Coordinates of C-alpha atoms in Angstrom, one line a residue:
M1 CA -117.7 -86.2 21.1
A2 CA -116.6 -82.2 21.3
A3 CA -116.9 -80.2 18.7
V4 CA -114.0 -78.9 16.5
T5 CA -113.1 -75.5 18.3
T6 CA -111.1 -74.4 15.3
W7 CA -110.9 -76.3 11.9
T8 CA -107.2 -76.5 10.7
G9 CA -106.4 -78.6 7.6
R10 CA -105.6 -81.8 9.6
E11 CA -109.0 -81.6 11.0
A12 CA -110.6 -81.2 7.8
N13 CA -108.3 -84.0 6.2
A14 CA -109.4 -86.4 8.8
L15 CA -113.0 -85.8 8.4
R16 CA -112.6 -86.1 5.0
Q17 CA -110.9 -89.7 5.4
A18 CA -113.5 -90.4 8.0
L19 CA -116.2 -90.0 5.0
R20 CA -114.2 -92.1 2.7
L21 CA -114.2 -89.1 0.1
S22 CA -111.3 -88.4 -2.4
V23 CA -110.1 -84.6 -2.2
T24 CA -112.2 -84.1 -5.1
G25 CA -115.0 -85.5 -3.6
F26 CA -114.8 -83.8 -0.5
A27 CA -114.4 -80.6 -2.4
E28 CA -118.0 -81.0 -4.0
H29 CA -119.5 -82.0 -1.0
L30 CA -118.2 -78.6 0.6
G31 CA -118.8 -76.9 -2.7
A32 CA -115.4 -76.1 -2.3
A33 CA -112.5 -75.9 -4.6
R34 CA -110.3 -78.5 -5.4
R35 CA -107.1 -77.0 -4.7
T36 CA -108.9 -75.8 -1.6
V37 CA -108.9 -79.1 -0.2
A38 CA -105.8 -80.1 -1.6
K39 CA -104.1 -77.1 0.3
W40 CA -105.5 -78.3 3.6
S41 CA -104.5 -81.9 3.1
S42 CA -100.6 -81.0 2.2
Q43 CA -100.2 -78.3 4.9
G44 CA -102.0 -79.3 7.7
E45 CA -101.7 -77.4 11.0
K46 CA -100.0 -75.0 9.1
V47 CA -103.2 -73.6 7.4
Q48 CA -106.4 -72.3 8.9
L49 CA -109.7 -72.3 7.5
R50 CA -111.7 -69.2 6.9
A51 CA -114.8 -68.8 8.4
D52 CA -117.2 -69.9 5.9
M53 CA -115.4 -73.4 5.2
Q54 CA -115.2 -73.7 9.2
A55 CA -119.1 -73.3 9.8
A56 CA -119.8 -75.6 6.8
L57 CA -117.3 -78.6 8.6
D58 CA -118.9 -78.0 11.7
T59 CA -122.3 -79.1 9.8
V60 CA -121.0 -81.8 8.2
L61 CA -119.9 -83.2 11.4
A62 CA -122.9 -82.4 12.9
R63 CA -124.9 -84.5 10.2
A64 CA -121.9 -87.5 10.4
A65 CA -123.2 -90.7 11.1
P66 CA -121.7 -92.6 14.2
D67 CA -119.3 -94.9 12.5
V68 CA -118.0 -91.8 10.6
L69 CA -117.5 -89.7 13.9
E70 CA -115.7 -93.2 15.3
R71 CA -113.3 -92.7 12.5
F72 CA -112.6 -89.1 12.9
E73 CA -111.5 -89.1 16.4
A74 CA -109.4 -92.1 15.9
L75 CA -108.0 -90.3 12.9
Q76 CA -107.5 -86.9 15.2
K77 CA -105.9 -89.6 17.5
R78 CA -102.9 -90.2 14.9
S79 CA -100.3 -88.3 14.6
T80 CA -100.2 -85.0 13.1
S81 CA -97.6 -85.7 10.2
G82 CA -96.8 -88.5 7.5
A83 CA -99.7 -90.1 6.6
L84 CA -102.2 -87.9 6.7
A85 CA -100.5 -85.9 4.7
D86 CA -99.5 -87.8 2.3
A87 CA -102.4 -89.7 1.8
A88 CA -104.1 -86.9 0.3
R89 CA -101.7 -86.0 -2.3
P90 CA -103.1 -86.4 -5.4
P91 CA -101.2 -88.8 -8.4
A92 CA -99.5 -87.2 -10.9
A93 CA -101.7 -88.2 -13.9
T94 CA -100.7 -86.1 -16.5
N95 CA -100.1 -87.5 -20.6
A96 CA -96.4 -86.1 -20.1
D97 CA -95.9 -89.0 -17.4
T98 CA -97.3 -91.8 -19.4
A99 CA -97.0 -90.8 -23.3
K100 CA -93.2 -92.5 -23.5
D101 CA -94.4 -95.3 -21.8
E102 CA -95.7 -98.7 -23.5
P103 CA -98.7 -100.0 -21.9
G104 CA -98.1 -101.6 -18.5
S105 CA -94.6 -100.3 -18.0
D106 CA -92.8 -98.3 -15.3
S107 CA -91.8 -94.7 -15.2
D108 CA -90.9 -92.0 -13.1
G109 CA -94.7 -91.2 -12.5
D110 CA -95.5 -94.4 -11.6
V111 CA -92.9 -93.8 -9.1
Q112 CA -94.9 -91.1 -7.9
R113 CA -97.9 -92.6 -8.0
R114 CA -96.6 -95.7 -5.7
K115 CA -95.9 -93.1 -3.5
F116 CA -99.3 -92.0 -3.7
L117 CA -100.8 -95.2 -3.0
Q118 CA -99.1 -96.0 0.0
G119 CA -100.9 -93.3 1.9
A120 CA -103.9 -94.1 0.0
T121 CA -104.1 -97.4 1.7
A122 CA -103.5 -95.9 4.8
S123 CA -106.0 -93.4 4.4
G124 CA -108.9 -95.9 3.8
M125 CA -109.5 -95.0 0.4
A126 CA -110.2 -98.1 -0.9
A127 CA -114.0 -98.7 0.1
L128 CA -114.4 -102.1 -1.8
P129 CA -111.9 -105.4 -0.7
G130 CA -109.8 -105.3 -4.0
V131 CA -109.6 -101.7 -4.7
T132 CA -106.0 -101.5 -3.3
P133 CA -104.7 -104.5 -4.9
L134 CA -105.9 -103.0 -8.2
L135 CA -104.1 -100.0 -7.6
D136 CA -101.2 -101.7 -7.0
A137 CA -101.4 -103.6 -10.4
L138 CA -101.9 -100.3 -12.4
V139 CA -99.2 -98.8 -11.1
S140 CA -96.9 -102.2 -11.3
L141 CA -96.4 -102.5 -7.9
P142 CA -95.5 -106.4 -6.6
M143 CA -98.6 -108.4 -5.8
A144 CA -98.6 -108.9 -2.1
H145 CA -99.5 -112.9 -3.0
G146 CA -99.1 -115.1 -6.0
A147 CA -96.6 -116.4 -7.9
D148 CA -95.0 -114.6 -10.8
P149 CA -97.3 -113.5 -13.7
V150 CA -97.5 -115.9 -16.9
A151 CA -98.1 -115.0 -20.2
L152 CA -102.0 -116.0 -21.5
P153 CA -103.1 -117.1 -24.9
V154 CA -104.2 -114.3 -26.8
R155 CA -107.8 -116.1 -27.2
Q156 CA -108.2 -116.8 -23.4
F157 CA -106.9 -113.3 -22.7
A158 CA -109.6 -112.3 -25.0
R159 CA -112.4 -114.5 -22.8
D160 CA -110.9 -113.0 -20.0
V161 CA -111.5 -109.3 -20.9
A162 CA -114.8 -110.2 -22.0
A163 CA -115.9 -111.3 -18.7
A164 CA -114.3 -108.9 -16.8
K165 CA -116.5 -106.3 -19.2
A166 CA -119.8 -108.2 -18.8
A167 CA -119.2 -108.4 -15.1
Y168 CA -118.8 -104.8 -15.1
Q169 CA -121.7 -104.0 -17.2
A170 CA -123.6 -106.5 -14.8
C171 CA -122.4 -104.3 -11.5
R172 CA -120.8 -107.1 -9.9
Y173 CA -117.7 -104.9 -9.0
E174 CA -115.9 -107.0 -6.4
Q175 CA -115.7 -109.7 -9.0
V176 CA -114.3 -107.2 -11.5
L177 CA -111.9 -106.0 -8.8
G178 CA -110.6 -109.7 -8.3
S179 CA -110.4 -110.3 -12.5
L180 CA -108.6 -107.4 -13.3
T181 CA -105.9 -107.9 -10.4
T182 CA -105.2 -111.3 -11.8
L183 CA -105.1 -109.9 -15.7
L184 CA -103.1 -106.8 -15.3
P185 CA -99.7 -108.4 -13.9
A186 CA -100.2 -110.7 -16.9
L187 CA -100.7 -107.8 -20.0
T188 CA -96.9 -107.5 -19.9
P189 CA -95.4 -111.7 -20.6
T190 CA -99.1 -111.6 -22.7
R191 CA -97.6 -108.9 -25.1
A192 CA -94.3 -109.8 -25.2
E193 CA -94.9 -113.3 -26.7
A194 CA -97.8 -112.3 -29.0
E195 CA -96.3 -112.0 -32.5
G196 CA -98.1 -110.2 -35.7
D197 CA -101.5 -110.1 -35.7
Q198 CA -101.8 -111.6 -32.1
R199 CA -99.5 -108.8 -31.0
I200 CA -102.2 -106.1 -32.5
R201 CA -105.1 -108.2 -31.1
A202 CA -103.2 -108.1 -27.6
D203 CA -102.7 -104.3 -28.0
A204 CA -106.4 -103.8 -28.5
L205 CA -107.3 -106.0 -26.0
T206 CA -105.0 -104.4 -23.6
S207 CA -106.7 -100.9 -24.3
D208 CA -110.3 -102.6 -23.7
L209 CA -108.9 -104.1 -20.0
Y210 CA -107.7 -100.6 -18.8
H211 CA -110.8 -99.2 -20.0
V212 CA -112.3 -101.6 -17.3
V213 CA -109.9 -100.3 -14.8
G214 CA -111.0 -96.5 -15.3
S215 CA -114.3 -97.4 -15.5
V216 CA -114.7 -99.3 -12.3
L217 CA -112.1 -96.8 -10.5
L218 CA -114.5 -94.0 -11.8
K219 CA -117.4 -96.1 -10.0
V220 CA -115.5 -95.9 -6.7
G221 CA -114.6 -92.1 -6.9
D222 CA -110.7 -92.3 -7.4
R223 CA -110.8 -90.4 -10.3
G224 CA -106.9 -89.7 -10.6
M225 CA -106.4 -93.0 -10.8
A226 CA -108.8 -93.7 -13.2
L227 CA -107.0 -91.2 -15.6
V228 CA -104.0 -93.2 -15.4
A229 CA -105.7 -96.4 -16.5
A230 CA -107.9 -94.0 -19.1
E231 CA -103.8 -92.8 -20.7
K232 CA -103.0 -96.5 -20.4
S233 CA -105.9 -97.7 -22.6
A234 CA -105.3 -94.8 -25.2
Q235 CA -101.4 -95.8 -25.4
A236 CA -102.6 -99.5 -26.0
G237 CA -105.0 -98.5 -28.2
A238 CA -102.8 -96.6 -30.5
A239 CA -100.7 -98.9 -30.0
S240 CA -102.8 -101.6 -32.1
Q241 CA -103.0 -99.4 -34.8
D242 CA -107.2 -100.2 -34.6
P243 CA -109.2 -97.2 -35.0
V244 CA -112.2 -98.9 -33.2
A245 CA -110.0 -99.6 -30.6
M246 CA -108.0 -96.2 -30.8
A247 CA -111.8 -94.6 -30.5
T248 CA -113.1 -96.6 -27.7
S249 CA -109.8 -95.6 -25.3
A250 CA -110.9 -92.1 -26.2
R251 CA -114.4 -92.9 -24.8
I252 CA -112.8 -94.0 -21.0
M253 CA -110.5 -90.8 -21.5
T254 CA -113.3 -88.4 -22.2
H255 CA -114.9 -89.7 -19.4
A256 CA -111.8 -89.7 -16.8
L257 CA -111.0 -86.1 -17.9
M258 CA -114.7 -84.7 -17.3
S259 CA -114.5 -86.4 -13.5
N260 CA -111.1 -84.2 -12.8
G261 CA -112.9 -81.5 -14.0
H262 CA -111.2 -80.7 -18.0
T263 CA -114.8 -80.8 -19.4
K264 CA -113.6 -78.5 -22.1
Q265 CA -111.0 -81.2 -23.1
A266 CA -113.5 -83.8 -22.7
R267 CA -115.9 -82.4 -25.4
S268 CA -112.9 -81.8 -28.1
L269 CA -111.3 -85.4 -27.8
A270 CA -115.0 -87.1 -28.1
E271 CA -115.4 -84.7 -30.7
N272 CA -112.2 -85.2 -32.8
A273 CA -112.4 -88.8 -31.7
A274 CA -115.4 -89.5 -33.1
S275 CA -114.7 -87.1 -36.6
V276 CA -111.4 -89.3 -37.2
L277 CA -113.0 -92.9 -36.5
E278 CA -115.7 -91.5 -39.0
R279 CA -113.1 -90.6 -41.9
D280 CA -110.9 -93.5 -41.0
T281 CA -113.8 -96.4 -41.3
R282 CA -116.8 -94.5 -43.0
L283 CA -118.7 -96.2 -40.0
T284 CA -119.5 -99.6 -42.4
S285 CA -119.5 -101.8 -39.7
A286 CA -122.0 -102.0 -36.6
D287 CA -119.0 -101.8 -33.7
E288 CA -117.4 -98.3 -35.9
V289 CA -121.5 -97.2 -35.4
A290 CA -121.8 -98.2 -32.2
V291 CA -118.3 -96.5 -30.9
Y292 CA -119.0 -93.6 -33.0
G293 CA -122.3 -92.8 -31.2
A294 CA -120.9 -93.7 -27.9
L295 CA -118.2 -91.2 -28.4
L296 CA -120.8 -88.3 -29.2
L297 CA -123.1 -88.7 -26.2
R298 CA -120.2 -89.1 -24.0
G299 CA -119.3 -85.4 -25.9
A300 CA -122.3 -84.3 -25.6
I301 CA -122.5 -84.6 -21.5
A302 CA -119.0 -82.8 -21.4
A303 CA -120.5 -79.9 -23.4
A304 CA -123.4 -79.8 -21.0
R305 CA -121.2 -79.6 -18.2
S306 CA -120.1 -76.5 -19.7
D307 CA -123.4 -75.4 -19.8
D308 CA -123.1 -75.1 -23.8
R309 CA -127.1 -76.3 -24.3
D310 CA -126.3 -75.7 -28.2
S311 CA -123.6 -78.2 -29.1
A312 CA -124.5 -80.7 -26.2
Q313 CA -128.1 -80.9 -28.5
T314 CA -126.1 -80.5 -31.8
M315 CA -124.1 -84.1 -30.8
I316 CA -127.1 -85.8 -29.1
D317 CA -129.0 -84.8 -32.8
E318 CA -126.0 -86.9 -34.4
A319 CA -126.0 -89.6 -31.7
T320 CA -130.0 -90.1 -32.8
R321 CA -129.1 -90.0 -36.5
A322 CA -126.4 -93.1 -35.9
A323 CA -128.8 -94.5 -33.6
T324 CA -131.3 -95.3 -36.5
R325 CA -128.3 -96.0 -38.8
L326 CA -127.7 -98.8 -36.5
G327 CA -131.3 -99.8 -36.3
Y328 CA -131.2 -101.7 -32.9
D329 CA -130.5 -101.4 -29.0
G330 CA -127.3 -103.6 -29.0
N331 CA -123.8 -103.6 -26.7
D332 CA -121.5 -103.7 -30.0
R333 CA -117.9 -103.3 -28.3
W334 CA -119.2 -103.3 -25.5
T335 CA -121.2 -99.6 -25.8
G336 CA -124.5 -100.8 -24.9
F337 CA -125.5 -98.1 -27.7
G338 CA -129.1 -97.7 -29.6
A339 CA -132.1 -95.4 -29.4
T340 CA -132.5 -96.5 -25.9
N341 CA -129.2 -95.3 -24.9
V342 CA -129.7 -91.9 -26.4
L343 CA -132.4 -91.1 -24.5
L344 CA -131.0 -92.3 -21.2
H345 CA -127.9 -89.6 -21.9
Q346 CA -130.5 -87.2 -22.6
V347 CA -132.0 -87.6 -19.3
N348 CA -128.5 -87.2 -17.6
I349 CA -128.1 -84.3 -19.7
A350 CA -131.0 -82.5 -18.6
L351 CA -130.2 -83.4 -15.1
T352 CA -126.7 -81.8 -15.8
L353 CA -128.1 -78.7 -16.8
G354 CA -130.2 -78.0 -13.6
D355 CA -134.0 -79.0 -15.6
A356 CA -134.8 -81.7 -13.2
G357 CA -138.3 -81.5 -14.3
T358 CA -137.0 -82.3 -17.9
A359 CA -135.3 -85.0 -16.7
I360 CA -138.0 -86.5 -15.1
A361 CA -140.2 -86.3 -18.1
L362 CA -137.4 -88.0 -20.3
A363 CA -137.1 -90.8 -17.6
R364 CA -140.8 -91.5 -17.5
Q365 CA -140.2 -92.2 -21.7
V366 CA -137.2 -94.5 -21.3
P367 CA -138.7 -98.0 -22.3
L368 CA -137.5 -100.4 -19.4
D369 CA -137.6 -103.2 -21.0
K370 CA -135.2 -102.6 -23.7
I371 CA -132.1 -101.6 -21.0
R372 CA -130.2 -104.6 -20.8
L373 CA -127.7 -103.6 -18.9
A374 CA -128.0 -103.6 -15.6
E375 CA -125.1 -100.9 -15.6
R376 CA -127.4 -98.6 -17.5
K377 CA -130.8 -99.6 -15.7
A378 CA -129.6 -98.5 -11.8
S379 CA -127.5 -95.6 -13.5
L380 CA -130.6 -94.2 -15.1
F381 CA -132.8 -94.6 -11.5
V382 CA -129.8 -92.8 -9.7
D383 CA -130.1 -90.1 -12.3
V384 CA -133.9 -89.9 -11.6
A385 CA -133.2 -90.2 -7.7
R386 CA -131.0 -86.8 -8.2
A387 CA -133.6 -85.6 -10.4
Y388 CA -136.5 -85.9 -7.7
T389 CA -134.1 -84.6 -5.1
Q390 CA -133.3 -81.4 -6.8
W391 CA -137.0 -80.9 -7.5
G392 CA -138.1 -81.1 -3.5
R393 CA -139.8 -84.5 -4.2
Y394 CA -137.7 -86.6 -1.6
E395 CA -140.1 -89.8 -1.1
H396 CA -140.0 -89.8 -5.0
G397 CA -136.2 -89.8 -5.1
L398 CA -136.4 -92.4 -2.2
N399 CA -138.2 -94.5 -4.3
A400 CA -135.8 -94.4 -7.2
L401 CA -132.8 -95.3 -4.9
R402 CA -134.7 -98.2 -3.4
I403 CA -135.3 -99.0 -7.2
A404 CA -131.6 -98.9 -8.1
Y405 CA -130.8 -101.0 -5.6
E406 CA -133.0 -103.9 -6.5
V407 CA -131.1 -103.7 -10.0
A408 CA -127.7 -103.8 -8.4
P409 CA -126.7 -103.6 -5.2
E410 CA -123.3 -102.6 -5.4
E411 CA -123.7 -99.8 -7.8
L412 CA -125.4 -98.4 -4.7
R413 CA -122.5 -99.3 -1.9
C414 CA -119.5 -98.6 -4.0
R415 CA -120.6 -95.1 -5.5
P416 CA -119.7 -91.9 -3.6
A417 CA -122.4 -89.7 -5.8
V418 CA -125.3 -92.1 -4.6
Q419 CA -123.8 -91.3 -1.1
R420 CA -124.3 -87.6 -1.4
I421 CA -127.6 -88.4 -2.9
A422 CA -128.8 -90.3 0.3
G423 CA -126.8 -87.7 2.0
D424 CA -128.9 -85.0 0.5
L425 CA -132.2 -86.8 1.1
A426 CA -131.5 -87.2 4.5
A427 CA -130.6 -83.7 5.4
L428 CA -133.5 -82.0 3.3
S429 CA -136.4 -84.3 4.1
R430 CA -138.2 -84.6 7.0
G431 CA -140.4 -86.6 9.5
H432 CA -141.4 -90.2 8.1
V433 CA -139.5 -89.3 5.1
R434 CA -136.1 -88.7 6.8
T435 CA -136.9 -91.9 8.8
A436 CA -137.3 -94.1 5.6
V437 CA -134.2 -92.3 4.2
V438 CA -132.0 -93.2 7.0
E439 CA -133.5 -96.8 7.5
F440 CA -132.3 -97.6 3.6
A441 CA -129.5 -96.1 4.2
H442 CA -128.3 -98.0 6.9
H443 CA -129.8 -101.2 5.2
V444 CA -127.7 -100.3 2.2
G445 CA -124.7 -99.6 4.0
I446 CA -124.3 -96.1 2.9
P447 CA -123.2 -93.4 5.6
V448 CA -125.6 -90.3 6.1

């Protein structure tokens, strides 16, 4: 395939789509600002890229796998207007868009998101079967197939939400997508028919369900729509007036804000939500302690992403006290919280701060037999792979990815972050190690 003579926004966007990356993911891959990549997508041929970006894209294209090159060439042949530009526009996911809406309701913001989804579907953004129907359900688009949604008894609704949570923590993401696509349309009739305490319970469950939606969307790299789901989780949590439900929804909101680059807001939200939960409940139950500790861990990661080591350590220390108070490694209110979970977050924080050696040292202290959730164990080995890659120990990084794959195959196939690690290993390693990396990536289904 001939090289690109001059990169405009059109060619850059085609390469992004061929790589199956979001605007944010592509920006991170290139080391460019997100607004710059968004400008390429929106202006197409009207914008010609700077020389340094031309060179960076030349390198990415030269390293692309055959299937990526094939998609890139096909996209190049398509019309230069319409779908390519529309597909790349981010959803208008702001608090102002959704604050006035009931959970699951429609709004002008949702209409804008519908337009986004129409383009996103065409662009191939949804890497997993079931992502597009989930996005349709999230913004209340009509389902392509199936009967009109009916209300569920709250008891059954609770069982179904718990099953979705459990499947997510087991890294069975295709199963999660299928169940969420069925459950989301049932939210409105279920809440409408529930009364009194049942309505409060339905609202809390709705908050939990949107928490799962946001979590799985973050896994597949759709950060903008994950923020939409997090906002809906927060609305439902507030409607329930359950302090634990509200604090739990703050966890996914913190995560979504961080993933969209709003680290300061994320840290502030986590700190404030933990403080409110402690004030309102006095942390008298295991659920309250676990959610409190999990919020502090999320806030510590946000502080680390802002390079605020002192604040990160302060929150880790308080989370450690909460874990001691809890007294065991559990999964209360789906947090997976406990002393082992604190240590897992310390590994991630050290890595975030650029301390790869410290991250490896901490990872060696983790008692693997106490990690009962596949998602947490796989994430640990992904972090270890990233640390070894940063450290220049590429064969060790590959071995960590192999272990993560044994624990949770879908975790590796779904996560753009894992794909970037594999790509870095393939680009940086040499000889038999590089050959092994490429063979592993092809076996797993990761383009390198």
